[in-house]
Amino acid sequence: SIQFTRKWKTFGEFAIRITGLYDFSLFKEDNIFFFNDDPKNAIVITYAEYEQENTSVLTARGSTLGVWLTQRITIPPSGQSYDRVNAPYETIMKEYVDRQAVNPEDVDRKIPKLVIAPDQQRGKKTTFQTRYKPLDEEIETLSVASGLGWAIELDVTNEQFIFEVYEGRVLSTSQS
């Protein structure tokens, strides 16, 4: 059985349980998989347990790649009390991810192979400031305020991970 929950304003989650005689060696913590041959459905395993009684059973859980942002807090730039940005919501989200995980002042805070998608400056212009708060929670706050979604996607061709912001679509019966 597989449960895969994608989320708009934060990272998604998954749980999988497989019963039978299979090679479960790839199901290890920190391994990345994607569903339906779609790298946009990439997940990282955060828990895996293998049991063998009458039959083999694998239980694994994890999240979409956005879970990596839980590993960073928003550290203000040197010499500043807060990291303050006045820009469209998308720009703010991408600047914070860039400063905290892609090109941080402390290179040890860099998330390897993470890049930022081109900024399309979506959302209203606003001023936002942060200081020593979880990066994922600040991005979620900006997402809730703007209605924009976000994710980290797997780019198999270029062997990198892309932080992207999304704008919703109207899927009502009144659309053309």
mmCIF file of C-alpha atoms in Angstrom:
data_model
loop_
_atom_site.group_PDB
_atom_site.id
_atom_site.type_symbol
_atom_site.label_atom_id
_atom_site.label_comp_id
_atom_site.label_asym_id
_atom_site.label_seq_id
_atom_site.Cartn_x
_atom_site.Cartn_y
_atom_site.Cartn_z
ATOM 1 C CA SER A 1 0.000 0.000 0.000
ATOM 2 C CA ILE A 2 1.128 3.547 -0.695
ATOM 3 C CA GLN A 3 -0.136 6.791 0.779
ATOM 4 C CA PHE A 4 1.263 9.882 -0.908
ATOM 5 C CA THR A 5 0.073 13.301 0.209
ATOM 6 C CA ARG A 6 1.230 16.306 -1.770
ATOM 7 C CA LYS A 7 0.834 19.663 -0.087
ATOM 8 C CA TRP A 8 0.678 23.150 -1.548
ATOM 9 C CA LYS A 9 2.065 25.289 1.265
ATOM 10 C CA THR A 10 4.593 22.901 2.804
ATOM 11 C CA PHE A 11 6.308 19.603 2.056
ATOM 12 C CA GLY A 12 4.268 16.446 1.443
ATOM 13 C CA GLU A 13 4.500 13.033 3.072
ATOM 14 C CA PHE A 14 4.358 9.387 2.094
ATOM 15 C CA ALA A 15 4.101 5.964 3.681
ATOM 16 C CA ILE A 16 4.612 2.641 1.945
ATOM 17 C CA ARG A 17 4.165 -0.940 3.091
ATOM 18 C CA ILE A 18 5.281 -3.802 0.877
ATOM 19 C CA THR A 19 4.704 -7.459 1.687
ATOM 20 C CA GLY A 20 6.392 -10.289 -0.188
ATOM 21 C CA LEU A 21 9.763 -11.569 -1.261
ATOM 22 C CA TYR A 22 11.458 -8.517 -2.761
ATOM 23 C CA ASP A 23 14.886 -6.950 -2.686
ATOM 24 C CA PHE A 24 14.390 -4.134 -0.181
ATOM 25 C CA SER A 25 18.039 -3.025 -0.204
ATOM 26 C CA LEU A 26 17.245 0.300 -1.924
ATOM 27 C CA PHE A 27 14.755 1.291 0.762
ATOM 28 C CA LYS A 28 17.195 3.021 3.111
ATOM 29 C CA GLU A 29 17.024 6.315 4.949
ATOM 30 C CA ASP A 30 18.031 9.318 2.800
ATOM 31 C CA ASN A 31 17.464 7.459 -0.499
ATOM 32 C CA ILE A 32 15.375 9.354 -3.041
ATOM 33 C CA PHE A 33 12.597 7.817 -5.146
ATOM 34 C CA PHE A 34 9.931 9.177 -7.434
ATOM 35 C CA PHE A 35 6.511 7.826 -8.368
ATOM 36 C CA ASN A 36 5.079 7.210 -11.861
ATOM 37 C CA ASP A 37 8.359 8.084 -13.625
ATOM 38 C CA ASP A 38 7.766 11.726 -12.641
ATOM 39 C CA PRO A 39 10.686 13.454 -10.866
ATOM 40 C CA LYS A 40 8.220 16.091 -9.626
ATOM 41 C CA ASN A 41 6.916 13.337 -7.350
ATOM 42 C CA ALA A 42 10.305 12.817 -5.696
ATOM 43 C CA ILE A 43 10.419 11.717 -2.068
ATOM 44 C CA VAL A 44 13.179 11.053 0.435
ATOM 45 C CA ILE A 45 12.971 8.163 2.882
ATOM 46 C CA THR A 46 13.285 9.252 6.509
ATOM 47 C CA TYR A 47 12.371 5.912 8.121
ATOM 48 C CA ALA A 48 12.602 2.315 6.892
ATOM 49 C CA GLU A 49 12.042 -0.919 8.768
ATOM 50 C CA TYR A 50 12.312 -4.429 7.389
ATOM 51 C CA GLU A 51 10.678 -7.391 9.132
ATOM 52 C CA GLN A 52 10.762 -11.045 8.257
ATOM 53 C CA GLU A 53 8.394 -13.469 9.921
ATOM 54 C CA ASN A 54 6.250 -15.724 7.719
ATOM 55 C CA THR A 55 6.718 -13.246 4.876
ATOM 56 C CA SER A 56 8.908 -10.170 4.295
ATOM 57 C CA VAL A 57 7.442 -6.787 5.174
ATOM 58 C CA LEU A 58 8.911 -3.352 4.468
ATOM 59 C CA THR A 59 7.513 -0.243 6.103
ATOM 60 C CA ALA A 60 8.941 3.099 4.966
ATOM 61 C CA ARG A 61 7.958 6.726 5.517
ATOM 62 C CA GLY A 62 9.286 10.011 4.328
ATOM 63 C CA SER A 63 8.548 13.338 2.754
ATOM 64 C CA THR A 64 8.853 15.264 -0.440
ATOM 65 C CA LEU A 65 12.229 16.966 -0.869
ATOM 66 C CA GLY A 66 10.986 20.196 0.727
ATOM 67 C CA VAL A 67 11.564 18.530 4.103
ATOM 68 C CA TRP A 68 15.212 19.556 3.719
ATOM 69 C CA LEU A 69 14.235 23.141 4.553
ATOM 70 C CA THR A 70 13.396 21.977 8.103
ATOM 71 C CA GLN A 71 17.161 21.660 8.598
ATOM 72 C CA ARG A 72 17.764 25.401 8.295
ATOM 73 C CA ILE A 73 16.896 28.446 10.368
ATOM 74 C CA THR A 74 16.813 31.972 9.023
ATOM 75 C CA ILE A 75 20.081 33.586 10.069
ATOM 76 C CA PRO A 76 20.185 37.339 9.308
ATOM 77 C CA PRO A 77 22.987 38.621 7.048
ATOM 78 C CA SER A 78 26.157 39.740 8.831
ATOM 79 C CA GLY A 79 25.720 43.049 10.610
ATOM 80 C CA GLN A 80 21.908 42.959 10.511
ATOM 81 C CA SER A 81 19.415 42.120 13.245
ATOM 82 C CA TYR A 82 16.820 40.743 10.801
ATOM 83 C CA ASP A 83 16.748 39.414 7.268
ATOM 84 C CA ARG A 84 14.279 41.900 5.776
ATOM 85 C CA VAL A 85 13.083 41.789 2.152
ATOM 86 C CA ASN A 86 10.680 44.119 0.322
ATOM 87 C CA ALA A 87 9.630 42.353 -2.893
ATOM 88 C CA PRO A 88 6.910 40.154 -4.441
ATOM 89 C CA TYR A 89 6.141 37.037 -2.370
ATOM 90 C CA GLU A 90 7.869 34.661 -4.788
ATOM 91 C CA THR A 91 11.039 36.741 -4.724
ATOM 92 C CA ILE A 92 11.067 36.756 -0.912
ATOM 93 C CA MET A 93 10.640 32.979 -0.743
ATOM 94 C CA LYS A 94 13.428 32.383 -3.249
ATOM 95 C CA GLU A 95 15.773 34.909 -1.605
ATOM 96 C CA TYR A 96 15.381 33.219 1.793
ATOM 97 C CA VAL A 97 16.023 29.752 0.365
ATOM 98 C CA ASP A 98 19.013 31.122 -1.543
ATOM 99 C CA ARG A 99 20.502 32.870 1.518
ATOM 100 C CA GLN A 100 19.924 29.978 3.918
ATOM 101 C CA ALA A 101 20.454 26.848 1.789
ATOM 102 C CA VAL A 102 21.887 27.586 -1.672
ATOM 103 C CA ASN A 103 24.408 30.411 -1.147
ATOM 104 C CA PRO A 104 24.613 30.922 2.631
ATOM 105 C CA GLU A 105 27.380 32.998 4.211
ATOM 106 C CA ASP A 106 28.441 29.839 6.106
ATOM 107 C CA VAL A 107 29.178 27.322 3.319
ATOM 108 C CA ASP A 108 28.562 24.417 5.726
ATOM 109 C CA ARG A 109 24.847 25.348 5.634
ATOM 110 C CA LYS A 110 24.632 24.781 1.878
ATOM 111 C CA ILE A 111 22.296 21.988 0.704
ATOM 112 C CA PRO A 112 24.307 20.236 -2.040
ATOM 113 C CA LYS A 113 22.974 20.488 -5.593
ATOM 114 C CA LEU A 114 20.045 22.713 -4.582
ATOM 115 C CA VAL A 115 19.338 25.541 -7.047
ATOM 116 C CA ILE A 116 16.614 28.171 -7.371
ATOM 117 C CA ALA A 117 14.265 28.305 -10.376
ATOM 118 C CA PRO A 118 14.158 31.658 -12.201
ATOM 119 C CA ASP A 119 12.205 34.291 -10.288
ATOM 120 C CA GLN A 120 8.978 35.359 -12.011
ATOM 121 C CA GLN A 121 8.126 37.878 -9.248
ATOM 122 C CA ARG A 122 4.655 36.415 -8.662
ATOM 123 C CA GLY A 123 2.486 37.659 -5.833
ATOM 124 C CA LYS A 124 1.920 41.098 -4.393
ATOM 125 C CA LYS A 125 4.838 43.158 -3.215
ATOM 126 C CA THR A 126 5.243 43.127 0.548
ATOM 127 C CA THR A 127 7.839 43.510 3.290
ATOM 128 C CA PHE A 128 8.768 40.466 5.361
ATOM 129 C CA GLN A 129 11.420 39.973 7.994
ATOM 130 C CA THR A 130 12.735 36.919 9.768
ATOM 131 C CA ARG A 131 15.264 36.082 12.436
ATOM 132 C CA TYR A 132 16.306 32.646 13.732
ATOM 133 C CA LYS A 133 13.089 30.873 12.715
ATOM 134 C CA PRO A 134 12.739 27.529 10.879
ATOM 135 C CA LEU A 135 13.114 28.204 7.147
ATOM 136 C CA ASP A 136 10.319 25.816 6.139
ATOM 137 C CA GLU A 137 7.890 27.548 8.515
ATOM 138 C CA GLU A 138 8.759 30.997 7.155
ATOM 139 C CA ILE A 139 8.274 29.789 3.573
ATOM 140 C CA GLU A 140 4.943 28.256 4.623
ATOM 141 C CA THR A 141 3.885 31.572 6.211
ATOM 142 C CA LEU A 142 4.675 33.377 2.954
ATOM 143 C CA SER A 143 2.816 30.695 0.994
ATOM 144 C CA VAL A 144 -0.309 31.022 3.141
ATOM 145 C CA ALA A 145 -0.264 34.831 2.877
ATOM 146 C CA SER A 146 0.213 34.821 -0.912
ATOM 147 C CA GLY A 147 -1.630 31.701 -2.058
ATOM 148 C CA LEU A 148 1.520 30.561 -3.872
ATOM 149 C CA GLY A 149 2.713 26.979 -3.486
ATOM 150 C CA TRP A 150 6.278 25.661 -3.427
ATOM 151 C CA ALA A 151 8.322 22.487 -3.729
ATOM 152 C CA ILE A 152 11.792 21.130 -4.286
ATOM 153 C CA GLU A 153 11.852 19.071 -7.473
ATOM 154 C CA LEU A 154 14.341 16.519 -8.719
ATOM 155 C CA ASP A 155 16.065 17.390 -12.022
ATOM 156 C CA VAL A 156 17.439 14.027 -13.144
ATOM 157 C CA THR A 157 19.062 15.335 -16.341
ATOM 158 C CA ASN A 158 21.168 17.980 -14.583
ATOM 159 C CA GLU A 159 21.571 16.016 -11.338
ATOM 160 C CA GLN A 160 20.253 18.794 -9.142
ATOM 161 C CA PHE A 161 17.293 19.800 -6.996
ATOM 162 C CA ILE A 162 15.220 22.861 -7.917
ATOM 163 C CA PHE A 163 13.330 25.066 -5.458
ATOM 164 C CA GLU A 164 10.245 26.265 -7.339
ATOM 165 C CA VAL A 165 7.257 28.447 -6.487
ATOM 166 C CA TYR A 166 3.876 27.756 -8.109
ATOM 167 C CA GLU A 167 0.838 29.813 -8.894
ATOM 168 C CA GLY A 168 -2.527 28.086 -8.581
ATOM 169 C CA ARG A 169 -4.962 27.491 -11.404
ATOM 170 C CA VAL A 170 -8.741 27.871 -11.385
ATOM 171 C CA LEU A 171 -10.237 24.450 -12.075
ATOM 172 C CA SER A 172 -13.903 25.350 -11.659
ATOM 173 C CA THR A 173 -16.647 24.682 -14.204
ATOM 174 C CA SER A 174 -16.604 28.362 -15.231
ATOM 175 C CA GLN A 175 -13.116 28.115 -16.799
ATOM 176 C CA SER A 176 -12.489 27.677 -20.503
#
